[in-house]
JSON list of C-alpha atoms in Angstrom, two decimals:
[
{"chain": "D", "resi": 1005, "resn": "MET", "atom": "CA", "xyz": [71.26, 96.02, 120.15]},
{"chain": "D", "resi": 1006, "resn": "SER", "atom": "CA", "xyz": [71.05, 95.29, 123.13]},
{"chain": "D", "resi": 1007, "resn": "PRO", "atom": "CA", "xyz": [72.72, 95.93, 126.46]},
{"chain": "D", "resi": 1008, "resn": "SER", "atom": "CA", "xyz": [73.93, 91.48, 126.42]},
{"chain": "D", "resi": 1009, "resn": "GLU", "atom": "CA", "xyz": [75.37, 92.54, 123.07]},
{"chain": "D", "resi": 1010, "resn": "THR", "atom": "CA", "xyz": [76.39, 96.24, 123.12]},
{"chain": "D", "resi": 1011, "resn": "SER", "atom": "CA", "xyz": [78.89, 95.19, 126.17]},
{"chain": "D", "resi": 1012, "resn": "ARG", "atom": "CA", "xyz": [80.94, 93.01, 123.54]},
{"chain": "D", "resi": 1013, "resn": "TYR", "atom": "CA", "xyz": [82.02, 96.28, 121.85]},
{"chain": "D", "resi": 1014, "resn": "VAL", "atom": "CA", "xyz": [84.77, 98.52, 123.85]},
{"chain": "D", "resi": 1015, "resn": "ARG", "atom": "CA", "xyz": [85.65, 101.50, 122.33]},
{"chain": "D", "resi": 1016, "resn": "LEU", "atom": "CA", "xyz": [89.69, 101.72, 123.19]},
{"chain": "D", "resi": 1017, "resn": "ARG", "atom": "CA", "xyz": [90.88, 105.37, 122.87]},
{"chain": "D", "resi": 1018, "resn": "VAL", "atom": "CA", "xyz": [94.86, 106.37, 122.66]},
{"chain": "D", "resi": 1019, "resn": "ASP", "atom": "CA", "xyz": [96.47, 109.90, 123.46]},
{"chain": "D", "resi": 1020, "resn": "LEU", "atom": "CA", "xyz": [99.66, 109.67, 121.96]},
{"chain": "D", "resi": 1021, "resn": "VAL", "atom": "CA", "xyz": [101.85, 112.54, 121.97]},
{"chain": "D", "resi": 1022, "resn": "LEU", "atom": "CA", "xyz": [105.97, 112.18, 120.57]},
{"chain": "D", "resi": 1023, "resn": "GLU", "atom": "CA", "xyz": [108.35, 114.45, 120.15]},
{"chain": "D", "resi": 1024, "resn": "VAL", "atom": "CA", "xyz": [110.38, 113.61, 116.02]},
{"chain": "D", "resi": 1025, "resn": "THR", "atom": "CA", "xyz": [113.87, 113.55, 116.76]},
{"chain": "D", "resi": 1026, "resn": "GLU", "atom": "CA", "xyz": [114.62, 112.36, 113.21]},
{"chain": "D", "resi": 1027, "resn": "GLN", "atom": "CA", "xyz": [112.89, 113.48, 110.30]},
{"chain": "D", "resi": 1028, "resn": "ASP", "atom": "CA", "xyz": [114.50, 111.68, 108.01]},
{"chain": "D", "resi": 1029, "resn": "ALA", "atom": "CA", "xyz": [114.82, 108.97, 109.80]},
{"chain": "D", "resi": 1030, "resn": "LEU", "atom": "CA", "xyz": [110.98, 108.93, 110.15]},
{"chain": "D", "resi": 1031, "resn": "THR", "atom": "CA", "xyz": [110.51, 110.33, 106.63]},
{"chain": "D", "resi": 1032, "resn": "ASP", "atom": "CA", "xyz": [112.87, 106.79, 105.51]},
{"chain": "D", "resi": 1033, "resn": "ALA", "atom": "CA", "xyz": [110.93, 104.77, 106.88]},
{"chain": "D", "resi": 1034, "resn": "ALA", "atom": "CA", "xyz": [107.30, 105.94, 105.86]},
{"chain": "D", "resi": 1035, "resn": "LEU", "atom": "CA", "xyz": [109.11, 106.07, 101.99]},
{"chain": "D", "resi": 1036, "resn": "ARG", "atom": "CA", "xyz": [109.44, 101.74, 102.80]},
{"chain": "D", "resi": 1037, "resn": "ARG", "atom": "CA", "xyz": [106.42, 101.13, 104.12]},
{"chain": "D", "resi": 1038, "resn": "ILE", "atom": "CA", "xyz": [104.67, 103.00, 100.51]},
{"chain": "D", "resi": 1039, "resn": "ASP", "atom": "CA", "xyz": [107.12, 101.26, 98.18]},
{"chain": "D", "resi": 1040, "resn": "ASP", "atom": "CA", "xyz": [106.09, 97.73, 100.04]},
{"chain": "D", "resi": 1041, "resn": "ASP", "atom": "CA", "xyz": [102.49, 98.12, 100.34]},
{"chain": "D", "resi": 1042, "resn": "GLU", "atom": "CA", "xyz": [101.20, 95.63, 96.89]},
{"chain": "D", "resi": 1043, "resn": "PHE", "atom": "CA", "xyz": [97.77, 96.74, 96.96]},
{"chain": "D", "resi": 1044, "resn": "MET", "atom": "CA", "xyz": [98.15, 100.83, 97.12]},
{"chain": "D", "resi": 1045, "resn": "PRO", "atom": "CA", "xyz": [97.26, 101.90, 93.75]},
{"chain": "D", "resi": 1046, "resn": "GLU", "atom": "CA", "xyz": [100.58, 103.80, 91.81]},
{"chain": "D", "resi": 1047, "resn": "GLU", "atom": "CA", "xyz": [98.89, 106.65, 91.63]},
{"chain": "D", "resi": 1048, "resn": "GLU", "atom": "CA", "xyz": [97.62, 106.96, 95.40]},
{"chain": "D", "resi": 1049, "resn": "ARG", "atom": "CA", "xyz": [101.31, 105.69, 96.03]},
{"chain": "D", "resi": 1050, "resn": "ALA", "atom": "CA", "xyz": [102.96, 108.99, 94.01]},
{"chain": "D", "resi": 1051, "resn": "HIS", "atom": "CA", "xyz": [100.67, 111.18, 96.43]},
{"chain": "D", "resi": 1052, "resn": "ALA", "atom": "CA", "xyz": [101.74, 109.53, 99.39]},
{"chain": "D", "resi": 1053, "resn": "ARG", "atom": "CA", "xyz": [105.25, 109.85, 98.85]},
{"chain": "D", "resi": 1054, "resn": "SER", "atom": "CA", "xyz": [105.44, 113.27, 97.98]},
{"chain": "D", "resi": 1055, "resn": "ALA", "atom": "CA", "xyz": [103.07, 114.22, 101.61]},
{"chain": "D", "resi": 1056, "resn": "VAL", "atom": "CA", "xyz": [104.94, 112.22, 103.41]},
{"chain": "D", "resi": 1057, "resn": "ARG", "atom": "CA", "xyz": [108.31, 114.22, 102.80]},
{"chain": "D", "resi": 1058, "resn": "GLU", "atom": "CA", "xyz": [106.36, 117.25, 103.49]},
{"chain": "D", "resi": 1059, "resn": "ASP", "atom": "CA", "xyz": [104.60, 117.03, 106.43]},
{"chain": "D", "resi": 1060, "resn": "GLU", "atom": "CA", "xyz": [106.19, 114.31, 110.10]},
{"chain": "D", "resi": 1061, "resn": "ALA", "atom": "CA", "xyz": [103.08, 113.91, 110.85]},
{"chain": "D", "resi": 1062, "resn": "GLU", "atom": "CA", "xyz": [101.78, 112.24, 107.46]},
{"chain": "D", "resi": 1063, "resn": "ALA", "atom": "CA", "xyz": [104.75, 109.68, 107.94]},
{"chain": "D", "resi": 1064, "resn": "LEU", "atom": "CA", "xyz": [104.09, 108.91, 111.05]},
{"chain": "D", "resi": 1065, "resn": "ALA", "atom": "CA", "xyz": [100.68, 107.59, 109.75]},
{"chain": "D", "resi": 1066, "resn": "TYR", "atom": "CA", "xyz": [101.61, 105.68, 107.47]},
{"chain": "D", "resi": 1067, "resn": "LEU", "atom": "CA", "xyz": [103.94, 104.37, 109.74]},
{"chain": "D", "resi": 1068, "resn": "VAL", "atom": "CA", "xyz": [100.96, 103.43, 112.65]},
{"chain": "D", "resi": 1069, "resn": "GLU", "atom": "CA", "xyz": [99.20, 100.30, 112.64]},
{"chain": "D", "resi": 1070, "resn": "PRO", "atom": "CA", "xyz": [96.48, 99.44, 114.65]},
{"chain": "D", "resi": 1071, "resn": "PHE", "atom": "CA", "xyz": [95.68, 96.44, 113.70]},
{"chain": "D", "resi": 1072, "resn": "GLN", "atom": "CA", "xyz": [99.52, 95.58, 114.18]},
{"chain": "D", "resi": 1073, "resn": "LEU", "atom": "CA", "xyz": [98.46, 97.22, 118.16]},
{"chain": "D", "resi": 1074, "resn": "ILE", "atom": "CA", "xyz": [95.73, 94.64, 118.88]},
{"chain": "D", "resi": 1075, "resn": "GLY", "atom": "CA", "xyz": [97.21, 91.98, 116.99]},
{"chain": "D", "resi": 1076, "resn": "GLU", "atom": "CA", "xyz": [98.46, 89.85, 119.48]},
{"chain": "D", "resi": 1077, "resn": "VAL", "atom": "CA", "xyz": [96.67, 90.47, 121.98]},
{"chain": "D", "resi": 1078, "resn": "SER", "atom": "CA", "xyz": [94.17, 86.86, 123.38]},
{"chain": "D", "resi": 1079, "resn": "GLY", "atom": "CA", "xyz": [90.39, 86.91, 122.69]},
{"chain": "D", "resi": 1080, "resn": "VAL", "atom": "CA", "xyz": [89.63, 90.33, 120.72]},
{"chain": "D", "resi": 1081, "resn": "GLU", "atom": "CA", "xyz": [89.94, 90.85, 117.41]},
{"chain": "D", "resi": 1082, "resn": "LEU", "atom": "CA", "xyz": [89.80, 94.60, 115.60]},
{"chain": "D", "resi": 1083, "resn": "VAL", "atom": "CA", "xyz": [86.61, 95.44, 114.18]},
{"chain": "D", "resi": 1084, "resn": "GLN", "atom": "CA", "xyz": [87.39, 99.50, 113.30]},
{"chain": "D", "resi": 1085, "resn": "ALA", "atom": "CA", "xyz": [90.12, 101.55, 112.93]},
{"chain": "D", "resi": 1086, "resn": "SER", "atom": "CA", "xyz": [90.25, 104.80, 111.94]},
{"chain": "D", "resi": 1087, "resn": "TRP", "atom": "CA", "xyz": [94.11, 107.82, 113.66]},
{"chain": "D", "resi": 1088, "resn": "SER", "atom": "CA", "xyz": [95.20, 110.79, 113.09]},
{"chain": "D", "resi": 1089, "resn": "SER", "atom": "CA", "xyz": [97.47, 112.75, 113.21]},
{"chain": "D", "resi": 1090, "resn": "GLU", "atom": "CA", "xyz": [98.89, 116.14, 113.32]},
{"chain": "D", "resi": 1091, "resn": "GLN", "atom": "CA", "xyz": [101.43, 118.65, 114.27]},
{"chain": "D", "resi": 1092, "resn": "SER", "atom": "CA", "xyz": [101.31, 120.46, 117.81]},
{"chain": "D", "resi": 1093, "resn": "ALA", "atom": "CA", "xyz": [102.27, 122.60, 119.58]},
{"chain": "D", "resi": 1094, "resn": "TYR", "atom": "CA", "xyz": [103.41, 121.26, 123.30]},
{"chain": "D", "resi": 1095, "resn": "ASP", "atom": "CA", "xyz": [103.85, 122.76, 126.07]},
{"chain": "D", "resi": 1096, "resn": "PRO", "atom": "CA", "xyz": [104.46, 119.69, 129.37]},
{"chain": "D", "resi": 1097, "resn": "ASP", "atom": "CA", "xyz": [104.06, 122.45, 131.60]},
{"chain": "D", "resi": 1098, "resn": "VAL", "atom": "CA", "xyz": [100.42, 123.59, 130.40]},
{"chain": "D", "resi": 1099, "resn": "ASP", "atom": "CA", "xyz": [97.94, 122.32, 132.30]},
{"chain": "D", "resi": 1100, "resn": "ALA", "atom": "CA", "xyz": [95.67, 120.66, 129.10]},
{"chain": "D", "resi": 1101, "resn": "TRP", "atom": "CA", "xyz": [98.49, 118.27, 128.49]},
{"chain": "D", "resi": 1102, "resn": "HIS", "atom": "CA", "xyz": [98.11, 116.79, 131.34]},
{"chain": "D", "resi": 1103, "resn": "LEU", "atom": "CA", "xyz": [96.41, 113.33, 131.26]},
{"chain": "D", "resi": 1104, "resn": "ASP", "atom": "CA", "xyz": [94.45, 111.80, 133.54]},
{"chain": "D", "resi": 1105, "resn": "ASP", "atom": "CA", "xyz": [93.90, 114.72, 135.93]},
{"chain": "D", "resi": 1106, "resn": "GLU", "atom": "CA", "xyz": [91.21, 113.47, 137.48]},
{"chain": "D", "resi": 1107, "resn": "ASP", "atom": "CA", "xyz": [93.52, 110.00, 138.88]},
{"chain": "D", "resi": 1108, "resn": "ILE", "atom": "CA", "xyz": [95.94, 112.49, 139.99]},
{"chain": "D", "resi": 1109, "resn": "ASP", "atom": "CA", "xyz": [93.37, 114.53, 142.32]},
{"chain": "D", "resi": 1110, "resn": "GLY", "atom": "CA", "xyz": [92.79, 110.65, 143.12]},
{"chain": "D", "resi": 1111, "resn": "ASP", "atom": "CA", "xyz": [88.97, 112.61, 143.38]},
{"chain": "D", "resi": 1112, "resn": "GLU", "atom": "CA", "xyz": [86.94, 108.58, 142.72]},
{"chain": "D", "resi": 1113, "resn": "GLU", "atom": "CA", "xyz": [83.48, 110.30, 141.84]},
{"chain": "D", "resi": 1114, "resn": "SER", "atom": "CA", "xyz": [86.05, 111.25, 138.87]},
{"chain": "D", "resi": 1115, "resn": "GLU", "atom": "CA", "xyz": [87.19, 108.14, 138.26]},
{"chain": "D", "resi": 1116, "resn": "GLU", "atom": "CA", "xyz": [84.12, 106.91, 138.63]},
{"chain": "D", "resi": 1117, "resn": "GLY", "atom": "CA", "xyz": [82.68, 108.63, 135.75]},
{"chain": "D", "resi": 1118, "resn": "ALA", "atom": "CA", "xyz": [86.03, 108.74, 133.59]},
{"chain": "D", "resi": 1119, "resn": "ARG", "atom": "CA", "xyz": [85.28, 104.55, 133.79]},
{"chain": "D", "resi": 1120, "resn": "ALA", "atom": "CA", "xyz": [81.74, 104.81, 133.42]},
{"chain": "D", "resi": 1121, "resn": "GLY", "atom": "CA", "xyz": [81.83, 107.15, 130.73]},
{"chain": "D", "resi": 1122, "resn": "ASP", "atom": "CA", "xyz": [82.32, 106.23, 126.92]},
{"chain": "D", "resi": 1123, "resn": "VAL", "atom": "CA", "xyz": [82.65, 103.26, 125.98]}
]
């Protein structure tokens, strides 16, 4: 692809840490989504139900829909999407969990590197 063709594509990376405060509500919402999915084969539906009952991360993965996140943005079309969720040990006091450390430091070179990084 020429530079003009590749500049049309942008990779948006989002890293979220969510706290499950009501496991039953999350599981119920995921089960409803699975039941409402008219395109899901019954065999896959049974497996999905089992997975979301056992793991909050699986339940969340059934509820997050990248197409809905981008659906109302003018001037863009979602070309490809992938996402995953996993259980995580979270400690907000650990440096590894601090997002955008470059911005906090005020280091312009780090900010430039972050902007020029993988797009």
